[in-house]
Short mmCIF file of C-alpha atoms in Angstrom, two decimals:
data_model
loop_
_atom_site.label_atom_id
_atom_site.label_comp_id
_atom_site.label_asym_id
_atom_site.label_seq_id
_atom_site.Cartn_x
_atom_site.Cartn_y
_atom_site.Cartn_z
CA UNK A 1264 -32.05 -53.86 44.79
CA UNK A 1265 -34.51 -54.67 47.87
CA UNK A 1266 -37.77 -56.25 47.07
CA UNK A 1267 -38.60 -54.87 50.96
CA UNK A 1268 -38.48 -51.62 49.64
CA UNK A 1269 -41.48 -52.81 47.04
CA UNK A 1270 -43.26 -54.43 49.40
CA UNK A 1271 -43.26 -51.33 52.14
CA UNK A 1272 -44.61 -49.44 48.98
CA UNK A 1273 -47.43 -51.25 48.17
CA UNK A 1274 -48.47 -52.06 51.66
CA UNK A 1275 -48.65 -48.11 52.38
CA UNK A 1276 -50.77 -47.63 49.69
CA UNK A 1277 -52.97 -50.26 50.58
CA UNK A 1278 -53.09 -48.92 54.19
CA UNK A 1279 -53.78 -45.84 53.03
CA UNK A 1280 -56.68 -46.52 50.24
CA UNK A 1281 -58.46 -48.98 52.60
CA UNK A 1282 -58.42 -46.10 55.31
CA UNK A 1283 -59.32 -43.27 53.24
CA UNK A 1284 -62.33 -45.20 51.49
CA UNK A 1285 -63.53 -46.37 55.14
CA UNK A 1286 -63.40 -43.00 56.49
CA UNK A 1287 -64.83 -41.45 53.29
CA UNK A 1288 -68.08 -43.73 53.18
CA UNK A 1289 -68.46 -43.94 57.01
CA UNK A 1290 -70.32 -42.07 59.54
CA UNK A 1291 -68.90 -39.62 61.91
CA UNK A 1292 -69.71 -36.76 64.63
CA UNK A 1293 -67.10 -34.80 63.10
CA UNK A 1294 -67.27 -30.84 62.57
CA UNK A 1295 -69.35 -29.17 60.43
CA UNK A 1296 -69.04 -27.83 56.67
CA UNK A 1297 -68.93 -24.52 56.16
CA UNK A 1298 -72.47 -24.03 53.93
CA UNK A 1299 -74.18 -25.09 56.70
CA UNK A 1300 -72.54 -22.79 59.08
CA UNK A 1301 -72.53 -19.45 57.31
CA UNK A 1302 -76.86 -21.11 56.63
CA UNK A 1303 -77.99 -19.35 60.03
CA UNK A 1304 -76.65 -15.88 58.87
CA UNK A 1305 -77.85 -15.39 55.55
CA UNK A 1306 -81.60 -16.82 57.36
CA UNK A 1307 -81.35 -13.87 60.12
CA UNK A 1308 -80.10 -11.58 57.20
CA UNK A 1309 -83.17 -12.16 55.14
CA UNK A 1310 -85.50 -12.22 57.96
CA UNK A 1311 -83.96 -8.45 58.55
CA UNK A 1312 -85.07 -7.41 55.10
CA UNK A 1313 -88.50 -9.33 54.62
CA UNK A 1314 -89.70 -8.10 58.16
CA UNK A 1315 -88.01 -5.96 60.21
CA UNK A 1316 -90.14 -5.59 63.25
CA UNK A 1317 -89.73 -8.99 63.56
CA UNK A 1318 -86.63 -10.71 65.79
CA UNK A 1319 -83.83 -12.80 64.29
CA UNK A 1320 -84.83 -16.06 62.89
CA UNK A 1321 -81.61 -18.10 63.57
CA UNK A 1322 -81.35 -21.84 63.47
CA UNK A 1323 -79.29 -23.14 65.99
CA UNK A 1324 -75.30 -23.80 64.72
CA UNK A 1325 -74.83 -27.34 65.30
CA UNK A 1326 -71.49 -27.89 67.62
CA UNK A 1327 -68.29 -28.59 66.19
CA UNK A 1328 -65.59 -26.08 64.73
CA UNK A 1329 -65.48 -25.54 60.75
CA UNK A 1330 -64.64 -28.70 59.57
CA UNK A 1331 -63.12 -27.31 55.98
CA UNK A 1332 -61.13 -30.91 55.84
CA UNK A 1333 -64.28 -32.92 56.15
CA UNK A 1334 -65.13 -31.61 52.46
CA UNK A 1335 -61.73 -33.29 50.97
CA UNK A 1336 -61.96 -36.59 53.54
CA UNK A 1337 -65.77 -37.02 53.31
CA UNK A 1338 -66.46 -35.53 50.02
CA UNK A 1339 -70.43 -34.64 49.10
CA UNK A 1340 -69.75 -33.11 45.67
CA UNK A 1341 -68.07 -34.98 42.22
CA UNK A 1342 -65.14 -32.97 42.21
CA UNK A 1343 -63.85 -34.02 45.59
CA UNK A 1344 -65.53 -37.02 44.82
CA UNK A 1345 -63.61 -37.78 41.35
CA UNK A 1346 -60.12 -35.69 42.99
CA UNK A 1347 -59.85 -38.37 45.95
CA UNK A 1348 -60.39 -41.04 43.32
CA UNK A 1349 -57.91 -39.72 41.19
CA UNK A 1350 -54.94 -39.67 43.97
CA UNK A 1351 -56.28 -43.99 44.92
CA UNK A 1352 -55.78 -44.67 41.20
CA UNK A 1353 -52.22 -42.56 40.81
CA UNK A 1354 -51.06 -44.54 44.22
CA UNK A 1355 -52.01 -47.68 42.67
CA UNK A 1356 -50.19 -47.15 39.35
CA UNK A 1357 -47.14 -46.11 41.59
CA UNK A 1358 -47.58 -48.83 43.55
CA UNK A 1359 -47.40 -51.19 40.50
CA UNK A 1360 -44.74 -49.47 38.97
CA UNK A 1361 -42.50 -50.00 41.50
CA UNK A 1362 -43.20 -53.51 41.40
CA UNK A 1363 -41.80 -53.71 37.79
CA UNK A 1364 -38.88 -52.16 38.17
CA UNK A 1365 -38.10 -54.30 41.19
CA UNK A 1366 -38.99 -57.01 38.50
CA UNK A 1367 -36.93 -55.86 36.12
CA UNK A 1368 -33.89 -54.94 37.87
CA UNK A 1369 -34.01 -58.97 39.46
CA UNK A 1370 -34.58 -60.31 35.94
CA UNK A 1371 -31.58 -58.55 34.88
CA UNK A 1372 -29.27 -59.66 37.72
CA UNK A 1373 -30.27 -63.19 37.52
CA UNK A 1374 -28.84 -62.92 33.58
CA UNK A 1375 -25.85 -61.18 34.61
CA UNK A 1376 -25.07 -63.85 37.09
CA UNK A 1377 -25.15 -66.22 34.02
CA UNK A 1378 -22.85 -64.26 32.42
CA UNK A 1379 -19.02 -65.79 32.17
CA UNK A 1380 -16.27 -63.69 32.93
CA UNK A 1381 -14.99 -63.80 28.95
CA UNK A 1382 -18.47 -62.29 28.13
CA UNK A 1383 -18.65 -59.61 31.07
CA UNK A 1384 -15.16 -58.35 29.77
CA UNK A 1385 -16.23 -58.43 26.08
CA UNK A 1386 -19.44 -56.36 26.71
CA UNK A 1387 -17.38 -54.00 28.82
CA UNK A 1388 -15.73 -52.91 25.75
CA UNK A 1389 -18.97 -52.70 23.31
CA UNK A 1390 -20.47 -49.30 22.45
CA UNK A 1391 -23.89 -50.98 22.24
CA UNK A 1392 -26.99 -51.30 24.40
CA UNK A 1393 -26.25 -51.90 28.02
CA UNK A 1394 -26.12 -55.70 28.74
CA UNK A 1395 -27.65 -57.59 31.83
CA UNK A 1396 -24.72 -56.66 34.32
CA UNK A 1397 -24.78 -53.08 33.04
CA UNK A 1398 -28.20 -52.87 33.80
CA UNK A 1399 -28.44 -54.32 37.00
CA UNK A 1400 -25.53 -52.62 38.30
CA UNK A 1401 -27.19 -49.22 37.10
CA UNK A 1402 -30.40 -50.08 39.11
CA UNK A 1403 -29.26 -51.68 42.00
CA UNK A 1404 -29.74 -48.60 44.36
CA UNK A 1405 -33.68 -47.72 42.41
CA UNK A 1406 -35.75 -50.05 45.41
CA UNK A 1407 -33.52 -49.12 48.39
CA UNK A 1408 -35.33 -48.04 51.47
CA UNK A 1409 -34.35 -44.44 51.72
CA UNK A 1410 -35.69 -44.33 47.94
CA UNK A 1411 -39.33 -44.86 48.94
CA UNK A 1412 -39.33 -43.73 53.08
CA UNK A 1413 -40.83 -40.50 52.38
CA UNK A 1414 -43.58 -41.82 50.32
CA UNK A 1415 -44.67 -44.69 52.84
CA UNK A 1416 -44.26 -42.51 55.68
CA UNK A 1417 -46.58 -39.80 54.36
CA UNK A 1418 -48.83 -42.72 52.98
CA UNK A 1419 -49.27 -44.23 56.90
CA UNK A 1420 -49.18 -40.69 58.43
CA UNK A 1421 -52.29 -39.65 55.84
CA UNK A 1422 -53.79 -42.89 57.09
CA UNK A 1423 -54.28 -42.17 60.18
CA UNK A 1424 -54.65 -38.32 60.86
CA UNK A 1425 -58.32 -38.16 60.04
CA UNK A 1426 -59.25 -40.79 62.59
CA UNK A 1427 -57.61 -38.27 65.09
CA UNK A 1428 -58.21 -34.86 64.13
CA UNK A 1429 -62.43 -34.83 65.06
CA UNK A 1430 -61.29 -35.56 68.54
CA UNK A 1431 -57.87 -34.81 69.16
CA UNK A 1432 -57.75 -31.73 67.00
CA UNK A 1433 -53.95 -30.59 67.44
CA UNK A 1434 -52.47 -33.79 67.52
CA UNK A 1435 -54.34 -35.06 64.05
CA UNK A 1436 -53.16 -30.93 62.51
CA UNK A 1437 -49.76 -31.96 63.26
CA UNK A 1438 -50.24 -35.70 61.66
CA UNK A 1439 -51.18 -34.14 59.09
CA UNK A 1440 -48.67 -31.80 58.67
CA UNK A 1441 -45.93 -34.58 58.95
CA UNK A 1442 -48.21 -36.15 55.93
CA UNK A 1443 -47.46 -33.37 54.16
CA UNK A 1444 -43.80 -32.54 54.96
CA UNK A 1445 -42.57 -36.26 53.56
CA UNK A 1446 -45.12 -36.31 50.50
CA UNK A 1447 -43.78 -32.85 49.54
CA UNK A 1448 -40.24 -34.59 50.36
CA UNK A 1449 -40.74 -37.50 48.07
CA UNK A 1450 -42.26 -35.45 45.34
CA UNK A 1451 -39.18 -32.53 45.23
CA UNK A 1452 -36.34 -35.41 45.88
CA UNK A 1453 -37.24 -37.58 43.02
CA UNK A 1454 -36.64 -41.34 42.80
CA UNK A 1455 -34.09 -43.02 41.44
CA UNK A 1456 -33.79 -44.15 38.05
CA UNK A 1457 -30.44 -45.53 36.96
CA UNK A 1458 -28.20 -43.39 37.28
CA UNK A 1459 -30.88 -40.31 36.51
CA UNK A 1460 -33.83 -38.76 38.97
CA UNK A 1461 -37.22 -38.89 38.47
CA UNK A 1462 -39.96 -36.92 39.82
CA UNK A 1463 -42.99 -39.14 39.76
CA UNK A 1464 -46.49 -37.43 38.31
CA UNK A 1465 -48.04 -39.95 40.47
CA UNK A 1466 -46.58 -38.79 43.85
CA UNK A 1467 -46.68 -35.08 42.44
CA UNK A 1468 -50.98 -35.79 42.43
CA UNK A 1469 -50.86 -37.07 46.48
CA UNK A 1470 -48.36 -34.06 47.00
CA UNK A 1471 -51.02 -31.57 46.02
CA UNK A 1472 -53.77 -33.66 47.17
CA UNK A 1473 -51.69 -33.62 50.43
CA UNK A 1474 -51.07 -29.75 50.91
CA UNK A 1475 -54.88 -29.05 50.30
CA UNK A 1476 -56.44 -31.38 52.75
CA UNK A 1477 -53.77 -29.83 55.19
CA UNK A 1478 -54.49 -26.09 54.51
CA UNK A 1479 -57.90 -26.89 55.16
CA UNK A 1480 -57.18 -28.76 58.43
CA UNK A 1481 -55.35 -25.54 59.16
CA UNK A 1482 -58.56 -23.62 58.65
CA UNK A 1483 -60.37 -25.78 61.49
CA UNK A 1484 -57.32 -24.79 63.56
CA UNK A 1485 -57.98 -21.26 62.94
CA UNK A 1486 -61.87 -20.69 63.18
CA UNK A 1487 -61.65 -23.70 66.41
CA UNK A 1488 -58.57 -22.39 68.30
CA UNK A 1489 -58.07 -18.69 67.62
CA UNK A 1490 -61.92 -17.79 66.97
CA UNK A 1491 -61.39 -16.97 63.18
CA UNK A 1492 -64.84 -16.52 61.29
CA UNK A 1493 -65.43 -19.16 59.23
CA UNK A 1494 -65.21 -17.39 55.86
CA UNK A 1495 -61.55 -15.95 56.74
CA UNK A 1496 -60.08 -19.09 58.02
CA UNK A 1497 -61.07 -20.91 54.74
CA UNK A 1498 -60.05 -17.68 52.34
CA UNK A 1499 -56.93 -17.51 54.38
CA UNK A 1500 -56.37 -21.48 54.01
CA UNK A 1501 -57.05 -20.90 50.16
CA UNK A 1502 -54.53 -18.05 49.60
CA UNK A 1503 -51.33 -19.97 51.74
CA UNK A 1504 -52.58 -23.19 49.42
CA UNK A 1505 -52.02 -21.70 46.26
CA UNK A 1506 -49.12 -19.73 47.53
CA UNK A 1507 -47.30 -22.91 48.86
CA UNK A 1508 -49.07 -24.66 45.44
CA UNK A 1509 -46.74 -22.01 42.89
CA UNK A 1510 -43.56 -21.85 45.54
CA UNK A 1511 -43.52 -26.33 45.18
CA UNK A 1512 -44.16 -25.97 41.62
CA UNK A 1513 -41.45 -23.82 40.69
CA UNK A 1514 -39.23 -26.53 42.28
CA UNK A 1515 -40.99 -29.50 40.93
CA UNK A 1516 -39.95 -28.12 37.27
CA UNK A 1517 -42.05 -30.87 34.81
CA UNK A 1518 -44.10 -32.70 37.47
CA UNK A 1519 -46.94 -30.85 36.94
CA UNK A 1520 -49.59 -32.93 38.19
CA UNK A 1521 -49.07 -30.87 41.86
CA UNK A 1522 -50.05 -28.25 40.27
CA UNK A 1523 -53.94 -30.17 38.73
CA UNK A 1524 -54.27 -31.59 42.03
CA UNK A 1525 -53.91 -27.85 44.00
CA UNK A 1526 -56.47 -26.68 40.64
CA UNK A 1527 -58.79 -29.08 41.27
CA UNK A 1528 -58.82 -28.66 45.24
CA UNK A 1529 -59.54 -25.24 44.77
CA UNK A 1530 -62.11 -25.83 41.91
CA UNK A 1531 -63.91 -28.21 44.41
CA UNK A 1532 -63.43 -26.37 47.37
CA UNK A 1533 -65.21 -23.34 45.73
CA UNK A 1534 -68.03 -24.98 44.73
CA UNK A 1535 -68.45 -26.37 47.52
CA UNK A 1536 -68.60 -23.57 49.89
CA UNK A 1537 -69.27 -20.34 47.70
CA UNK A 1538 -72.95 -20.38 48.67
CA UNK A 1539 -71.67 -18.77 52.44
CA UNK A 1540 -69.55 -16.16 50.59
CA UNK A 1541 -68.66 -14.78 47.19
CA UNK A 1542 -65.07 -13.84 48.96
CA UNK A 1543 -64.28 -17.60 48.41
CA UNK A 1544 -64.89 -17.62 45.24
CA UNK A 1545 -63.14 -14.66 44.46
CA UNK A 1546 -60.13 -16.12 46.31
CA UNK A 1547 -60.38 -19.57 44.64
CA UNK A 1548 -60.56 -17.40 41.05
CA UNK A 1549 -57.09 -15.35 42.11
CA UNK A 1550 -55.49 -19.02 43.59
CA UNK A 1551 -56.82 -21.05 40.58
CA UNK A 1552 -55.38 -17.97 38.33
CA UNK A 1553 -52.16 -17.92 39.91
CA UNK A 1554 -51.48 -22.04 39.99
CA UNK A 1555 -52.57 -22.32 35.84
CA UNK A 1556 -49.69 -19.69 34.79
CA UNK A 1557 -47.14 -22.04 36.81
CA UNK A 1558 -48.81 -24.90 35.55
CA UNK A 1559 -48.37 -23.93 31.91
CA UNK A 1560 -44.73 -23.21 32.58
CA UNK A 1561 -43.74 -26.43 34.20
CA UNK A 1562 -45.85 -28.15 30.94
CA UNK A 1563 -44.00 -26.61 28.89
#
């Protein structure tokens, strides 16, 4: 056992709650949202059909690239609102989890240090419950620091990535990606449980939390670096999400809050940019579509 372990678990949490509130209920220059960018076309569209003598009426695009990841880390709408809630509150009953079984695994080695050697050798020999030393012995290895590294890695890597990415775009994308690669890497290697492996519903949630936020990062990349329209960077980000969403599931077998966390991203992330095209919401249906039949299987 190694109450360390514990304690790097619930501080990365905390890191990572306190700077995802902060960022979420702050103000920043950062890019813009994509309903607000696709705003000056459909204006100079209509303009062409109410008069069309008449120029262009275009507003001005404010500056900044597309910003998709702005709509998960700064969330305007209640289903980004309640998803980024959702992923605090699964941390924190993680976080408190892992506390009690740190608890319990010290409770039960401070009884089997009681124990007399007689006693140890009679319960040795019994086909009943485990006793104290039993127990302990089985969880000595749950809290070790290789059990939780992924987790708290991703946890201070999804800390700070958004406080980068607005000015130093690459470096916070690849942040970000490393957030991804160990949350994906906790969520697929389990923790231990005894002698049996568990995959956590609560890290499952941040997983697919995790790979949407980073998709959409990788839509800024797109429409900021390679000159992507707006509209295919974020169908493109949608259709490697739910790709990536069904190829995680099918590994994850029963953890199938991913899979909710990768529905509701896409749920949110169509209603909160269909109004520049009725491509995204096409995409989100065929994404959302695809991620329910996977999620059904790894239910049941």
């Amino acid at each position: 056992m190694n109450r360390s372990a514990a304690i790097m678990v619930c501080l990365a949490v905390g890191i990572f709650i306190f700077s995802s509130l902060t960022y979420a209920v702050g103000q920043h220059s950062g890019p813009v949202a994509l309903p607000m960018t696709a705003a000056s076309t459909q204006l100079a569209a209509m303009t062409r059909l109410g008069m069309p003598g008449i120029p262009d009426v275009v507003a001005p695009l404010p500056d900044g690239s597309l910003g998709l990841h702005s709509l998960f880390l700064q969330p305007e709408d209640p289903v980004l609102w309640s998803l980024l809630v959702a992923v605090w509150i699964a941390l924190t009953i993680h976080a408190f989890g892992v506390l009690r079984r740190q608890h319990r695994t010290e409770l039960a080695g401070a009884v089997a240090s009681q124990a007399t050697p007689a006693k140890i050798g009679q319960d040795k020999g019994d086909a009943g419950p485990p006793t104290a030393q039993q127990l302990a012995l089985r969880h000595s290895h749950d809290n070790d620091l290789a059990e939780h590294a992924p987790l708290a890695l991703a946890l201070l890597a999804g800390a700070a990535w958004p406080w980068l990415i607005d000015r130093y775009q690459a470096s916070g994308f690849v942040l970000a990606l490393a957030m991804l690669s160990l949350a994906l890497a906790a969520a697929v290697r389990g923790q231990r449980d005894g002698s049996r492996i568990r995959r956590m519903q609560t890290v499952g949630l941040f997983a697919g939390w995790a790979t949407a936020v980073t998709y959409a990062a990788f839509a800024t990349l797109l429409n900021d670096h390679l000159g992507i329209p707006a509209v295919a960077s974020t169908v493109t980000a949608m259709l490697l999400c739910a790709a990536a969403g069904v190829i995680i599931q099918l590994r994850l077998g029963g953890a199938f809050c991913y899979s909710v966390a990768i529905i509701w991203s896409l749920v949110g992330l169509a209603l909160a940019t269909m109004q520049a095209d009725a491509t995204i919401a096409m995409m989100a249906i065929i994404g959302i579509s695809a991620m329910a039949i996977v999620l059904v299987r790894a239910a049941s």
